[in-house]
CSV table of C-alpha atoms in Angstrom, one decimal:
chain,number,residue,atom,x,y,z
A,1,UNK,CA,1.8,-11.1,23.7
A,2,UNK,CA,1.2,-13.1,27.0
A,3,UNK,CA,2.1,-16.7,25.1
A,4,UNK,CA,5.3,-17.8,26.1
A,5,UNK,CA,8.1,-17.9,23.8
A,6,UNK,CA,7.5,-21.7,23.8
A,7,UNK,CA,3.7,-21.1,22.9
A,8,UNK,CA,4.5,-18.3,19.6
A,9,UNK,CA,6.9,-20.9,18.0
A,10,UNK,CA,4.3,-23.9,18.2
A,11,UNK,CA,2.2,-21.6,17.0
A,12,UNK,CA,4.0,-20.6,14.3
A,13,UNK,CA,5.6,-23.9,13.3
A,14,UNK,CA,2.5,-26.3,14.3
A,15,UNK,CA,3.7,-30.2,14.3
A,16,UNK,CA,2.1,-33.5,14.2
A,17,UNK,CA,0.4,-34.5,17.7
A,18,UNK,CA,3.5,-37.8,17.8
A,19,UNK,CA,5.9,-35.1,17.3
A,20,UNK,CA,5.2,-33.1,19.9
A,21,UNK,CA,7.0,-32.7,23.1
A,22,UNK,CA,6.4,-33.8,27.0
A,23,UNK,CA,7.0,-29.9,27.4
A,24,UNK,CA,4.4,-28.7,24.6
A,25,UNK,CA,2.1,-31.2,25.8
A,26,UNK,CA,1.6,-30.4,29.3
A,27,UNK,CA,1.2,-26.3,27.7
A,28,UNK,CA,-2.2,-27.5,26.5
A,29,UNK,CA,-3.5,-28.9,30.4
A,30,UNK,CA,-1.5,-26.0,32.2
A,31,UNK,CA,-2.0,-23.0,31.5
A,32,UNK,CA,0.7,-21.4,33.5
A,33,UNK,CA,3.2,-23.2,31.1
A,34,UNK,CA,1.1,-21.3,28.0
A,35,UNK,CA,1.6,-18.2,29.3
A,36,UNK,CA,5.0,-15.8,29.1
A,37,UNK,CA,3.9,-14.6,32.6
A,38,UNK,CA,1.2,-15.3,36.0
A,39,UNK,CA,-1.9,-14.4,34.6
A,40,UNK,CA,-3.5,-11.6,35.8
A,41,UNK,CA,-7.6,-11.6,35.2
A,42,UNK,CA,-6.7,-13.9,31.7
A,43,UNK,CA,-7.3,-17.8,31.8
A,44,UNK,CA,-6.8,-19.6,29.1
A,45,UNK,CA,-8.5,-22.9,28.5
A,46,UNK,CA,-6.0,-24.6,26.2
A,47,UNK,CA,-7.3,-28.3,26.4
A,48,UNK,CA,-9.6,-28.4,23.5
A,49,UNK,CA,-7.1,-28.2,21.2
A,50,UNK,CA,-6.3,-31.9,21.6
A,51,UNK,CA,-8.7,-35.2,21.4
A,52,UNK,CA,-9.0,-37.2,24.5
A,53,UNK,CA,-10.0,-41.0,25.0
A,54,UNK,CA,-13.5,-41.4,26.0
A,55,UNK,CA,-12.1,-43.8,28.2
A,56,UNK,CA,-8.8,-43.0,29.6
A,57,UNK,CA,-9.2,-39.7,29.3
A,58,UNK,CA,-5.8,-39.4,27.9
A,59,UNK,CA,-4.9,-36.8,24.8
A,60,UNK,CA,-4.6,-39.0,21.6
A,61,UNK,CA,-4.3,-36.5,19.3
A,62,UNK,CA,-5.3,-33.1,17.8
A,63,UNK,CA,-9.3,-31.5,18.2
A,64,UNK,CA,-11.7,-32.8,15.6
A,65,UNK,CA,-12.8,-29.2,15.0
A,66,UNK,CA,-9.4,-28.2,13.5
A,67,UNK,CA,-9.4,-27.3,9.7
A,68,UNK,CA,-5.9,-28.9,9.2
A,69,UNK,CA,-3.5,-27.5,6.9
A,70,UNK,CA,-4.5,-28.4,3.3
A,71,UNK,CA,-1.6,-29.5,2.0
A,72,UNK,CA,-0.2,-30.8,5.4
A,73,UNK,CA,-3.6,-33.0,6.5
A,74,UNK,CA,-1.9,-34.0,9.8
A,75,UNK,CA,-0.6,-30.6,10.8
A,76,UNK,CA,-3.3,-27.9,12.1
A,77,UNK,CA,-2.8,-24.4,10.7
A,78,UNK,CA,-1.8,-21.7,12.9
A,79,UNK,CA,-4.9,-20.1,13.4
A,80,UNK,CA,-6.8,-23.5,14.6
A,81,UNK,CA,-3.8,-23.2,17.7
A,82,UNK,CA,-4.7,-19.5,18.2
A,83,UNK,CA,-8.3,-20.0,18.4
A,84,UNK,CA,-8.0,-23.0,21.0
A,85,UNK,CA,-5.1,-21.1,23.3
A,86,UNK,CA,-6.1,-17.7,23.4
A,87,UNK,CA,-9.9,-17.8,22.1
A,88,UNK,CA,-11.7,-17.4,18.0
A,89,UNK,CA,-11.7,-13.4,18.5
A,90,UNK,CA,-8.3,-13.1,19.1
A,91,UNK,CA,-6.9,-14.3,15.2
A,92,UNK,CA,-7.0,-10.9,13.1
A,93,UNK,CA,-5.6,-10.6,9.7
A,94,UNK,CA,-2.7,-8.5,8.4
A,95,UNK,CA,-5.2,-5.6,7.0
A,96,UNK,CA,-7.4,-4.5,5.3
A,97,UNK,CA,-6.8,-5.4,1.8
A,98,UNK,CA,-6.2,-9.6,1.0
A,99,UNK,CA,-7.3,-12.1,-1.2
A,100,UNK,CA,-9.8,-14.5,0.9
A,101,UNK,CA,-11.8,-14.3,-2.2
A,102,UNK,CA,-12.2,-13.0,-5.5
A,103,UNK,CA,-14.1,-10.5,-4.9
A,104,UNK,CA,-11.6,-9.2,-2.2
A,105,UNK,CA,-9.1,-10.2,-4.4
A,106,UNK,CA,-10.3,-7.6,-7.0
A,107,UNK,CA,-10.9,-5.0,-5.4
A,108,UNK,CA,-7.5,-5.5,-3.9
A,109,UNK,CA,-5.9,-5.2,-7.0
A,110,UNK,CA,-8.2,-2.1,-8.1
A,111,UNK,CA,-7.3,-0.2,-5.0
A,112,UNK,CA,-3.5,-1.2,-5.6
A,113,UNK,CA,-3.5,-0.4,-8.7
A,114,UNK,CA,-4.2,3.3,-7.8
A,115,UNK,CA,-0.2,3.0,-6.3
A,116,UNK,CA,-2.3,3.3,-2.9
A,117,UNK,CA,-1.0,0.8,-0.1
A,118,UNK,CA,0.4,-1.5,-2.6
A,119,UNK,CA,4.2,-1.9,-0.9
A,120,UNK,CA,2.0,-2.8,2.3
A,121,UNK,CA,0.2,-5.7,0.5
A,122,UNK,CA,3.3,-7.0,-0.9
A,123,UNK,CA,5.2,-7.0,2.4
A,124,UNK,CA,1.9,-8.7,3.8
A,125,UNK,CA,2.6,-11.4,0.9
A,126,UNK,CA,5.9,-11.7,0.9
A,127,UNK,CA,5.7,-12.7,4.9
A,128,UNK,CA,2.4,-15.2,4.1
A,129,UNK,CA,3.3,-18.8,4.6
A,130,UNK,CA,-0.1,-20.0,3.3
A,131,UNK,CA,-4.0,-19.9,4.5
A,132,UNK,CA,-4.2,-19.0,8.7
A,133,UNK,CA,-0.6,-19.6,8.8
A,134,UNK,CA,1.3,-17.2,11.0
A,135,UNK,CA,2.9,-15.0,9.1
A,136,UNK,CA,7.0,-14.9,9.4
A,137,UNK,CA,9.1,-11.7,8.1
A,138,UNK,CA,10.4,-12.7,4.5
A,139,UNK,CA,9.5,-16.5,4.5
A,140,UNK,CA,8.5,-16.1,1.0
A,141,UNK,CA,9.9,-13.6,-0.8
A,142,UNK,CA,10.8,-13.7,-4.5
A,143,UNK,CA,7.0,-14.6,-6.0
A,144,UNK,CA,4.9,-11.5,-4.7
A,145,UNK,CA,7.9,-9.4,-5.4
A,146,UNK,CA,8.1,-10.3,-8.7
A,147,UNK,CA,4.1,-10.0,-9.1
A,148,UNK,CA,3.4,-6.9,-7.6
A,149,UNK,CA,6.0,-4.9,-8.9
A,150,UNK,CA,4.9,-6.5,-12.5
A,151,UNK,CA,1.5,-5.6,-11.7
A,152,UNK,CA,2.4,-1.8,-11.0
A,153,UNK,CA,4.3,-1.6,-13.8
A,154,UNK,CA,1.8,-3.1,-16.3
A,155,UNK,CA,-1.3,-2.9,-14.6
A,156,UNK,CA,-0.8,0.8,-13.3
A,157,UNK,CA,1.8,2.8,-15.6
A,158,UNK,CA,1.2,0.7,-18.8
A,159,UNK,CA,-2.5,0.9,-19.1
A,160,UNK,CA,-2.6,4.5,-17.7
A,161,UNK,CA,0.0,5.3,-20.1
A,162,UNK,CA,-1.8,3.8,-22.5
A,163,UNK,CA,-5.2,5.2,-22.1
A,164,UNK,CA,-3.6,8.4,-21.7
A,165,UNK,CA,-2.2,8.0,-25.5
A,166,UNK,CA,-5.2,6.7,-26.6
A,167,UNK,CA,-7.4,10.0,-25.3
A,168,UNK,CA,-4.6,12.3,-26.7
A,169,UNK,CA,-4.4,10.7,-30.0
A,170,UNK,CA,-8.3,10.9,-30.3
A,171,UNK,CA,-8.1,14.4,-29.5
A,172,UNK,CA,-5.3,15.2,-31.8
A,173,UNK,CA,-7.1,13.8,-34.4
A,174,UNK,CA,-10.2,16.1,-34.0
A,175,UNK,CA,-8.1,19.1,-33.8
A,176,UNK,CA,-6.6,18.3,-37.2
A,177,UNK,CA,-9.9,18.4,-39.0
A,178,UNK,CA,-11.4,21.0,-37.1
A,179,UNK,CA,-9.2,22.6,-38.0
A,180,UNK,CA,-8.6,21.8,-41.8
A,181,UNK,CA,-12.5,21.4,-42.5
A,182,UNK,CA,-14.0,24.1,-40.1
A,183,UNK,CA,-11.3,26.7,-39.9
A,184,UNK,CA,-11.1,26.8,-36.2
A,185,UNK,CA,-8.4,26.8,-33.8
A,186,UNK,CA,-6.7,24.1,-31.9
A,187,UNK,CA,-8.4,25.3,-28.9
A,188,UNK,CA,-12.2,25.8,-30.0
A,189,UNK,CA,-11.6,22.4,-32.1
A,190,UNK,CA,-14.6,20.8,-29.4
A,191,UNK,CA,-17.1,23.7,-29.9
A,192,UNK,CA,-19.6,24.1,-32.0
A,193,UNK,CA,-20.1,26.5,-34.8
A,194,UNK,CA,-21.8,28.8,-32.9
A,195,UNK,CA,-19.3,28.6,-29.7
A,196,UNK,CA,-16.4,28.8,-31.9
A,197,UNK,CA,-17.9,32.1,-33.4
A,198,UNK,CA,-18.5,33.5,-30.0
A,199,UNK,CA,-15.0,32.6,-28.6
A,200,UNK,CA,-13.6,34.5,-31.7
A,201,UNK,CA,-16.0,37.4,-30.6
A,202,UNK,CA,-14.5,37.4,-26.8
A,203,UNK,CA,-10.8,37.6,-28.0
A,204,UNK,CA,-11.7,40.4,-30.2
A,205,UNK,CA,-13.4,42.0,-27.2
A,206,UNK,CA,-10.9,41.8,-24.9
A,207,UNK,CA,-8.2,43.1,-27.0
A,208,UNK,CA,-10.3,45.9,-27.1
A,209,UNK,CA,-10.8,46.6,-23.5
A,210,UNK,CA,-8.2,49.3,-22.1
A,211,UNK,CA,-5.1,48.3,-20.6
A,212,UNK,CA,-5.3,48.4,-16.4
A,213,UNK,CA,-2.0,50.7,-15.2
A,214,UNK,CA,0.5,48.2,-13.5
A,215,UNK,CA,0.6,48.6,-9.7
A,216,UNK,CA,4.3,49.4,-8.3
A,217,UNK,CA,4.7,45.7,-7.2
A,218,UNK,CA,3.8,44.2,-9.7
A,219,UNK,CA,5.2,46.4,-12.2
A,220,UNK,CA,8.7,45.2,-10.7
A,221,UNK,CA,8.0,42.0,-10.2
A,222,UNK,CA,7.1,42.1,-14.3
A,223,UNK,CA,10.8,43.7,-15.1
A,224,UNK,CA,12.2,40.9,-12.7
A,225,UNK,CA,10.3,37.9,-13.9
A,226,UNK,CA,11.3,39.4,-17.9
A,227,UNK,CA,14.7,40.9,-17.8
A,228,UNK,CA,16.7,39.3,-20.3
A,229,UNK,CA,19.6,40.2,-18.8
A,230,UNK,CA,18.3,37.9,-15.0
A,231,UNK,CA,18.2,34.7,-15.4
A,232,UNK,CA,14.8,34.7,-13.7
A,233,UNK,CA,14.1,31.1,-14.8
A,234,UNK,CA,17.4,29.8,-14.0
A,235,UNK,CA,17.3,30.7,-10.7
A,236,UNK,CA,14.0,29.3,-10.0
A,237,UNK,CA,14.9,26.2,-11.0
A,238,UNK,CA,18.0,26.1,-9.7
A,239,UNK,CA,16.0,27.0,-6.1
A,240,UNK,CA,13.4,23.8,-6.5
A,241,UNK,CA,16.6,21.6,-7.5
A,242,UNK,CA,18.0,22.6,-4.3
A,243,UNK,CA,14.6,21.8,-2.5
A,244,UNK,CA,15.0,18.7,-4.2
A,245,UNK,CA,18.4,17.6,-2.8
A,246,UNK,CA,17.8,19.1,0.5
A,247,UNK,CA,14.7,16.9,0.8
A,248,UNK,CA,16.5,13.8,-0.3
A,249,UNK,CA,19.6,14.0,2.4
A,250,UNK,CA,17.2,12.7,5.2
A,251,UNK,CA,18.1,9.8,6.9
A,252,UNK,CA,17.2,7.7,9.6
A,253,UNK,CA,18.6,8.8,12.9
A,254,UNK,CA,19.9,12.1,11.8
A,255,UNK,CA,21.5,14.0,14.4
A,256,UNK,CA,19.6,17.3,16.0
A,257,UNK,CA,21.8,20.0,14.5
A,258,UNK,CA,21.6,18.1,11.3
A,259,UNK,CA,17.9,18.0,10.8
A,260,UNK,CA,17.9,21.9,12.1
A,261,UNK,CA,19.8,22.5,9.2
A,262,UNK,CA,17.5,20.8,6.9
A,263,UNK,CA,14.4,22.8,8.5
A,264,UNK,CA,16.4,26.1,7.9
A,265,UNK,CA,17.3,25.0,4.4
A,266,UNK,CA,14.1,23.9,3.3
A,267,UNK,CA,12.8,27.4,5.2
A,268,UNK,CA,14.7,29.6,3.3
């Protein structure tokens, strides 16, 4: 934040030393022309970003120790700028979760794939303009929208689905001759012989046991919930539709009175 405006676009859009300005030059041997304002306890030692003559002493081009853009050679990358202006700790990344290797790289995708922090990620790609380039708000935007949302959609709901189906088919299967070889329910089709015996035992037990007497609350809220004649069901779902829709008509910069209403609504 204390680079001048001058400073954040070279920054952002570096340029070949010949191309660059009287005015961006002197911002690397002044610092007062780096800065947005005086500086106040922060000095900035901008000079060894550029190459000097051993003997003229005059800047004939960019540091040796930049990296240089890779498929640029003659351009230094964003972050080689930042580190001579402002100082190496001072470049951060985005977040947490990027793809400097492959082992980030995976366990970006594993931690995405989980539909946690994904839209994050892909707003961090869709602004990336390349390695340590500054990033810039929808400079590339159709590739990572097209993969990530691909991703979620095969490598999330797809495969889950999928393994889902596979674990339910398995299961249905098992079911079907436990219950055609052994003679056992759907629901004792995983236990053994013995288990399925004494599950058969409990249900007999229990319907044996004597019935509790209703309390008076309950007892009504039984006719209630089973009245034929109430629509018990209807009206509950009715009720969490309404929760539904009342949830939905947020909106940015709702009004006082409007957003008490929703409160009230979503109270009640």
């Amino acid at each position: 934040d204390a680079l001048s405006e001058e400073a954040v676009d070279l920054l952002t859009y570096p340029v070949k030393f010949s191309k660059l300005t009287d005015h961006q030059l002197s911002m690397f041997t002044n610092t007062s022309q780096l800065l947005a304002e005086e500086p106040n306890g922060i000095l900035y030692n901008a000079s060894s970003c550029l190459r000097y003559d051993n003997i003229t002493g005059v800047a004939v081009g960019w540091s040796d120790k930049f990296s240089f853009q890779t498929m640029h050679p003659k351009l230094p990358t964003s972050r080689d700028l930042c580190d001579c202006m402002v100082g190496e700790s001072k470049w951060n990344q985005v977040g947490t979760l990027h793809f400097d290797n492959i082992f980030y790289g995976m366990a970006c995708l594993y931690e995405i794939s989980t539909t946690e922090g994904w839209v994050d990620v892909m707003f961090a790609a869709i602004n990336s303009r390349g390695i340590d380039m500054q990033p810039v708000r929808n400079a590339n935007v159709v590739a990572p929208l097209v993969y990530f949302v691909l991703f979620m959609l095969i490598g999330c709901f797809f495969c889950m689905e999928l393994f889902v189906g596979v674990v339910i088919d398995n299961f249905n299967k098992i079911r079907t001759e436990a219950i055609n070889d052994r003679g056992v329910s759907g629901k004792q089709a995983l236990m053994t012989d013995k288990q399925a015996d004494a599950s058969r035992d409990g249900e007999v037990l229990m319907k044996l046991r004597p019935h509790r007497v209703r309390k008076v609350v309950v007892s009504a809220a039984y006719v209630i919930a089973e009245n034929k004649l109430f629509p018990f069901d209807a009206l509950i779902l009715a009720t969490i539709m309404l929760n539904a829709v009342t949830m939905a008509a947020e909106f940015y910069g709702m009004p006082t009175w409007y957003r008490s209403s929703l409160e009230l609504a979503n109270l009640v």
